[in-house]
Amino acid sequence: MVLVLAIGDLHIPHRAPDLPAKFKSMLVPGKIQHILCTGNLCIKEVHDYLKSLSPDLHITRGEYDEDVRNPENKTLTIGQFKLGLCHGHQIVPWGDLDSLAMLQRQLDVDILVTGHTHQFKAYKHEGGVVINPGSATGAYSSITYDVNPSFVLMDIDGLRVVVYVYELIDGEVKVDKIDFKKTATTQSAH
Amino acid sequence: MEDEAPGNGTGNAGAMGKKGVPEWLNSSLWASSSSPPASASTTAAACLFRSPPSPKPEAPKRAPIPEPGSPPSPKPEAPTRASIPEPPRPPQPPSEAPRPSVEAPPDDRSPSRLSQEEVSRQSQLLAELSKKVVNIGELRRLASQGIPDDTGIRSIVWKLLLGYLPYDREFWMQELAKKRSQYKAFKEEFLMNPSEMARRLEESAGHKNEELETGGRGFLMRSEITHDEHPLSLGKTSVWNQFFQETETIEQIERDVKRTHPDMQFFCGDSSLAKSNQEALRHILIIFAKLNPGIRYVQGMNELLAPLFYVFRNDPDQNNAAYAEADAFFCFVELLSGFRDNFCQKLDNSVVGIRSTISKLSELLKKHDGELWRHLEITTKVNPQFYAFRWITLLLTQEFNFVDSLHIWDALLSDPDGPQDTLLRVCCAMLILVRKRLLAGDFTSNLKLLQNYPQTNIDHLLYVANKLRGSSAG
């Protein structure tokens, strides 16, 4: 039972002052084992805050991040799953699922976590699953102002993943979940 | 004269052997031991030498024997010595008849490891255990003298004394089956993490989850969450929230289990045996903590559980040993039911709490040894809480080595006065046994002595504790 937080595109302080209070009250240390952050935090204070939630923090670089040392892509293995992380502004057209699928095949991962569009998405294709946690602060994106704050928590348990989607809609936290699993055979390399 | 005696002794024995052999010599007791039927006086003498020099309940019978260290004693003693064991012996043969086919462990070892008296105790215990309905009073009496190690008797006796097994043999099988399956149910209920719980719920509700490799593309279906059941939930009824709140207790349990008896291979180390034993201890303590939210887990409970689990796990009966975890759980619950109040912080100052128990010990000491009491409490101001706290809450497991503490537990569990009162008497005896050193010492040395109690002869300690019986203090 491994809890992995996927979060990103906070754009603090440029586009939003802070995480919504209801999100902050839920995100307490001690529960989450890993954090995958898509990028665009943008400042060190946010980095420190995320670090306090979990010791294992992975960030990829977004185009507005002040810390330029983060990589463009990252891959890691958690349990039986290979996860990939990328901010997504590099993939053109932005948010295009076929292009993201290409990146996923390149990175050879089961689950790809990307952001930039500030819209939650969970999409499945032959190569695996793409998850976009959206923007945790509800910051406006390059495409639209109509953004609901959202983030994703994945519960990886053996060969099964339960994805909990947390969205703030009209001031209330709404939680949905998505269930998927992979078969035990190794993924074929492309 | 020194040279004559042995020769004469053997000569006498030889003569005895050829003539009518005494009844007790023919008892199956001798036949079961693997040593060749030695001459009467030699065997008797040899056994007598091994008897511990300390006074025992059977001491009066041994009075006429010269001190064990002198084999070549005056020859007239030889026949007397040989006949001394007689009084306890004759009652043996008849009770041995119904001895069960449980192979008497003395078969496997040379008699030099067991003294005369231990062998007899063992066969008495076996006889008692083989009866259809165990006479609990008789069992208590026998057990309080000490249960022989390494024979597997202790496992059954403790289970009987703690009320886990019913007295009537007939019901053993069904009771055991019932309790063991109940434990299994507990494990399933309490040891699951929330992920698994959610998964089980899903499967029973018949939800199908998406398979990653089944090809095709599309957006993944979202489903609603019921009852706020998500990992970050702060709701009181949420299994996730409860899980995270219990992690602290569980971490504490894990830490303590890892530290239990670090010197014993059984409990500590890299072997798979140690790891599986630690797992078992952890399971038991977690389930206990969850079933008893009032008291949860307190440091020290692992020390009370360890001897129980050790004894049951080392039961030579493989079937029993396999279920040691379940048996130990219930016996632990039973044992703790008498001592729970010691672990509840809120009760510390109440009539049933640990402070009051310690003051009872103090009163007991005052009654039996006023001089020592005055010296300890008033002159040197050694507050009994400094040493007795650990003695009492951990039932003396930390004061003696493991084997000795098993012997003490034999006495504690079997005494009809109950473990609490017996414990106080044993503690008082511990103080009295070192009175010379205590009376001569000041605060520092006394405290040091009592917190690192020196190794003692346990039989002697229990004998003294026994003598303190009588009207209990206050």
mmCIF file of N, CA and C in Angstrom, chain B residues 153-211:
data_model
loop_
_atom_site.group_PDB
_atom_site.id
_atom_site.type_symbol
_atom_site.label_atom_id
_atom_site.label_comp_id
_atom_site.label_asym_id
_atom_site.label_seq_id
_atom_site.Cartn_x
_atom_site.Cartn_y
_atom_site.Cartn_z
ATOM 1 N N ILE B 153 5.746 -30.223 29.016
ATOM 2 C CA ILE B 153 4.661 -30.275 29.997
ATOM 3 C C ILE B 153 4.211 -28.859 30.320
ATOM 4 N N ARG B 154 5.190 -27.985 30.366
ATOM 5 C CA ARG B 154 4.885 -26.611 30.780
ATOM 6 C C ARG B 154 3.823 -25.995 29.892
ATOM 7 N N SER B 155 3.897 -26.268 28.597
ATOM 8 C CA SER B 155 2.942 -25.677 27.666
ATOM 9 C C SER B 155 1.513 -26.038 28.059
ATOM 10 N N ILE B 156 1.278 -27.310 28.295
ATOM 11 C CA ILE B 156 -0.091 -27.730 28.632
ATOM 12 C C ILE B 156 -0.483 -27.218 30.009
ATOM 13 N N VAL B 157 0.460 -27.286 30.940
ATOM 14 C CA VAL B 157 0.108 -26.878 32.301
ATOM 15 C C VAL B 157 -0.261 -25.399 32.333
ATOM 16 N N TRP B 158 0.539 -24.581 31.649
ATOM 17 C CA TRP B 158 0.217 -23.149 31.646
ATOM 18 C C TRP B 158 -1.145 -22.892 31.007
ATOM 19 N N LYS B 159 -1.427 -23.631 29.937
ATOM 20 C CA LYS B 159 -2.725 -23.419 29.298
ATOM 21 C C LYS B 159 -3.867 -23.792 30.235
ATOM 22 N N LEU B 160 -3.645 -24.843 31.021
ATOM 23 C CA LEU B 160 -4.686 -25.224 31.977
ATOM 24 C C LEU B 160 -4.807 -24.190 33.081
ATOM 25 N N LEU B 161 -3.642 -23.744 33.590
ATOM 26 C CA LEU B 161 -3.669 -22.810 34.712
ATOM 27 C C LEU B 161 -4.292 -21.477 34.316
ATOM 28 N N LEU B 162 -4.084 -21.087 33.043
ATOM 29 C CA LEU B 162 -4.625 -19.797 32.624
ATOM 30 C C LEU B 162 -6.056 -19.922 32.141
ATOM 31 N N GLY B 163 -6.594 -21.124 32.261
ATOM 32 C CA GLY B 163 -7.991 -21.283 31.899
ATOM 33 C C GLY B 163 -8.245 -21.347 30.414
ATOM 34 N N TYR B 164 -7.203 -21.553 29.633
ATOM 35 C CA TYR B 164 -7.405 -21.629 28.192
ATOM 36 C C TYR B 164 -7.970 -22.992 27.812
ATOM 37 N N LEU B 165 -7.414 -24.026 28.441
ATOM 38 C CA LEU B 165 -7.948 -25.364 28.204
ATOM 39 C C LEU B 165 -8.923 -25.698 29.330
ATOM 40 N N PRO B 166 -10.049 -26.317 28.969
ATOM 41 C CA PRO B 166 -10.967 -26.718 30.053
ATOM 42 C C PRO B 166 -10.393 -27.902 30.812
ATOM 43 N N TYR B 167 -10.909 -28.105 32.033
ATOM 44 C CA TYR B 167 -10.331 -29.159 32.857
ATOM 45 C C TYR B 167 -10.658 -30.538 32.326
ATOM 46 N N ASP B 168 -11.766 -30.633 31.644
ATOM 47 C CA ASP B 168 -12.161 -31.949 31.151
ATOM 48 C C ASP B 168 -11.501 -32.192 29.802
ATOM 49 N N ARG B 169 -10.676 -33.220 29.760
ATOM 50 C CA ARG B 169 -9.900 -33.519 28.551
ATOM 51 C C ARG B 169 -10.740 -33.650 27.313
ATOM 52 N N GLU B 170 -11.953 -34.105 27.528
ATOM 53 C CA GLU B 170 -12.815 -34.396 26.387
ATOM 54 C C GLU B 170 -13.067 -33.159 25.536
ATOM 55 N N PHE B 171 -13.103 -32.017 26.204
ATOM 56 C CA PHE B 171 -13.471 -30.806 25.479
ATOM 57 C C PHE B 171 -12.288 -30.073 24.886
ATOM 58 N N TRP B 172 -11.092 -30.638 25.063
ATOM 59 C CA TRP B 172 -9.909 -29.914 24.603
ATOM 60 C C TRP B 172 -9.969 -29.616 23.116
ATOM 61 N N MET B 173 -10.275 -30.671 22.336
ATOM 62 C CA MET B 173 -10.208 -30.503 20.880
ATOM 63 C C MET B 173 -11.153 -29.415 20.411
ATOM 64 N N GLN B 174 -12.382 -29.456 20.889
ATOM 65 C CA GLN B 174 -13.328 -28.478 20.335
ATOM 66 C C GLN B 174 -13.028 -27.074 20.841
ATOM 67 N N GLU B 175 -12.588 -26.959 22.103
ATOM 68 C CA GLU B 175 -12.234 -25.624 22.608
ATOM 69 C C GLU B 175 -11.103 -25.031 21.790
ATOM 70 N N LEU B 176 -10.073 -25.856 21.575
ATOM 71 C CA LEU B 176 -8.919 -25.366 20.843
ATOM 72 C C LEU B 176 -9.324 -24.941 19.438
ATOM 73 N N ALA B 177 -10.133 -25.772 18.798
ATOM 74 C CA ALA B 177 -10.523 -25.439 17.428
ATOM 75 C C ALA B 177 -11.295 -24.127 17.407
ATOM 76 N N LYS B 178 -12.169 -23.985 18.389
ATOM 77 C CA LYS B 178 -12.994 -22.771 18.433
ATOM 78 C C LYS B 178 -12.113 -21.530 18.615
ATOM 79 N N LYS B 179 -11.224 -21.603 19.609
ATOM 80 C CA LYS B 179 -10.406 -20.438 19.892
ATOM 81 C C LYS B 179 -9.488 -20.104 18.728
ATOM 82 N N ARG B 180 -8.925 -21.151 18.116
ATOM 83 C CA ARG B 180 -7.978 -20.891 17.038
ATOM 84 C C ARG B 180 -8.658 -20.269 15.832
ATOM 85 N N SER B 181 -9.878 -20.703 15.560
ATOM 86 C CA SER B 181 -10.536 -20.093 14.402
ATOM 87 C C SER B 181 -10.974 -18.673 14.745
ATOM 88 N N GLN B 182 -11.268 -18.435 16.013
ATOM 89 C CA GLN B 182 -11.620 -17.069 16.404
ATOM 90 C C GLN B 182 -10.434 -16.137 16.202
ATOM 91 N N TYR B 183 -9.252 -16.630 16.541
ATOM 92 C CA TYR B 183 -8.059 -15.813 16.353
ATOM 93 C C TYR B 183 -7.829 -15.522 14.885
ATOM 94 N N LYS B 184 -8.078 -16.535 14.089
ATOM 95 C CA LYS B 184 -7.892 -16.334 12.647
ATOM 96 C C LYS B 184 -8.826 -15.225 12.157
ATOM 97 N N ALA B 185 -10.054 -15.227 12.661
ATOM 98 C CA ALA B 185 -11.001 -14.177 12.281
ATOM 99 C C ALA B 185 -10.506 -12.815 12.728
ATOM 100 N N PHE B 186 -9.937 -12.751 13.936
ATOM 101 C CA PHE B 186 -9.381 -11.497 14.415
ATOM 102 C C PHE B 186 -8.301 -10.991 13.481
ATOM 103 N N LYS B 187 -7.442 -11.916 13.064
ATOM 104 C CA LYS B 187 -6.355 -11.514 12.191
ATOM 105 C C LYS B 187 -6.890 -10.886 10.930
ATOM 106 N N GLU B 188 -7.900 -11.533 10.368
ATOM 107 C CA GLU B 188 -8.428 -10.997 9.123
ATOM 108 C C GLU B 188 -9.066 -9.651 9.344
ATOM 109 N N GLU B 189 -9.703 -9.512 10.486
ATOM 110 C CA GLU B 189 -10.412 -8.258 10.697
ATOM 111 C C GLU B 189 -9.463 -7.098 10.980
ATOM 112 N N PHE B 190 -8.442 -7.380 11.795
ATOM 113 C CA PHE B 190 -7.660 -6.266 12.304
ATOM 114 C C PHE B 190 -6.347 -6.028 11.595
ATOM 115 N N LEU B 191 -5.862 -7.011 10.861
ATOM 116 C CA LEU B 191 -4.524 -6.810 10.324
ATOM 117 C C LEU B 191 -4.535 -6.360 8.872
ATOM 118 N N MET B 192 -5.701 -6.094 8.349
ATOM 119 C CA MET B 192 -5.757 -5.669 6.950
ATOM 120 C C MET B 192 -5.489 -4.180 6.861
ATOM 121 N N ASN B 193 -4.746 -3.756 5.837
ATOM 122 C CA ASN B 193 -4.612 -2.316 5.676
ATOM 123 C C ASN B 193 -5.767 -1.808 4.812
ATOM 124 N N PRO B 194 -6.010 -0.490 4.820
ATOM 125 C CA PRO B 194 -7.216 0.021 4.163
ATOM 126 C C PRO B 194 -7.273 -0.290 2.668
ATOM 127 N N SER B 195 -6.113 -0.379 2.025
ATOM 128 C CA SER B 195 -6.117 -0.719 0.599
ATOM 129 C C SER B 195 -6.805 -2.035 0.373
ATOM 130 N N GLU B 196 -6.362 -3.007 1.179
ATOM 131 C CA GLU B 196 -6.928 -4.339 1.015
ATOM 132 C C GLU B 196 -8.406 -4.346 1.331
ATOM 133 N N MET B 197 -8.758 -3.575 2.366
ATOM 134 C CA MET B 197 -10.171 -3.529 2.740
ATOM 135 C C MET B 197 -10.995 -3.005 1.577
ATOM 136 N N ALA B 198 -10.475 -1.926 0.952
ATOM 137 C CA ALA B 198 -11.209 -1.337 -0.164
ATOM 138 C C ALA B 198 -11.311 -2.340 -1.292
ATOM 139 N N ARG B 199 -10.231 -3.066 -1.501
ATOM 140 C CA ARG B 199 -10.234 -4.018 -2.596
ATOM 141 C C ARG B 199 -11.248 -5.114 -2.366
ATOM 142 N N ARG B 200 -11.301 -5.597 -1.099
ATOM 143 C CA ARG B 200 -12.254 -6.664 -0.798
ATOM 144 C C ARG B 200 -13.681 -6.183 -1.022
ATOM 145 N N LEU B 201 -13.919 -4.936 -0.580
ATOM 146 C CA LEU B 201 -15.258 -4.385 -0.755
ATOM 147 C C LEU B 201 -15.632 -4.344 -2.225
ATOM 148 N N GLU B 202 -14.656 -3.897 -3.028
ATOM 149 C CA GLU B 202 -14.882 -3.801 -4.470
ATOM 150 C C GLU B 202 -15.228 -5.144 -5.056
ATOM 151 N N GLU B 203 -14.413 -6.119 -4.688
ATOM 152 C CA GLU B 203 -14.604 -7.427 -5.294
ATOM 153 C C GLU B 203 -15.947 -8.013 -4.920
ATOM 154 N N SER B 204 -16.342 -7.753 -3.678
ATOM 155 C CA SER B 204 -17.628 -8.301 -3.277
ATOM 156 C C SER B 204 -18.761 -7.547 -3.952
ATOM 157 N N ALA B 205 -18.516 -6.257 -4.246
ATOM 158 C CA ALA B 205 -19.571 -5.504 -4.912
ATOM 159 C C ALA B 205 -19.595 -5.786 -6.397
ATOM 160 N N GLY B 206 -18.593 -6.520 -6.853
ATOM 161 C CA GLY B 206 -18.624 -6.931 -8.244
ATOM 162 C C GLY B 206 -18.123 -5.885 -9.222
ATOM 163 N N HIS B 207 -17.381 -4.880 -8.738
ATOM 164 C CA HIS B 207 -16.850 -3.894 -9.682
ATOM 165 C C HIS B 207 -15.750 -4.510 -10.511
ATOM 166 N N LYS B 208 -15.729 -4.118 -11.744
ATOM 167 C CA LYS B 208 -14.616 -4.590 -12.550
ATOM 168 C C LYS B 208 -13.653 -3.435 -12.741
ATOM 169 N N ASN B 209 -12.390 -3.702 -12.578
ATOM 170 C CA ASN B 209 -11.499 -2.597 -12.866
ATOM 171 C C ASN B 209 -10.875 -2.757 -14.234
ATOM 172 N N GLU B 210 -10.414 -1.641 -14.718
ATOM 173 C CA GLU B 210 -9.841 -1.600 -16.058
ATOM 174 C C GLU B 210 -8.545 -2.365 -16.099
ATOM 175 N N GLU B 211 -8.374 -3.089 -17.167
ATOM 176 C CA GLU B 211 -7.102 -3.777 -17.348
ATOM 177 C C GLU B 211 -6.259 -2.923 -18.267
#
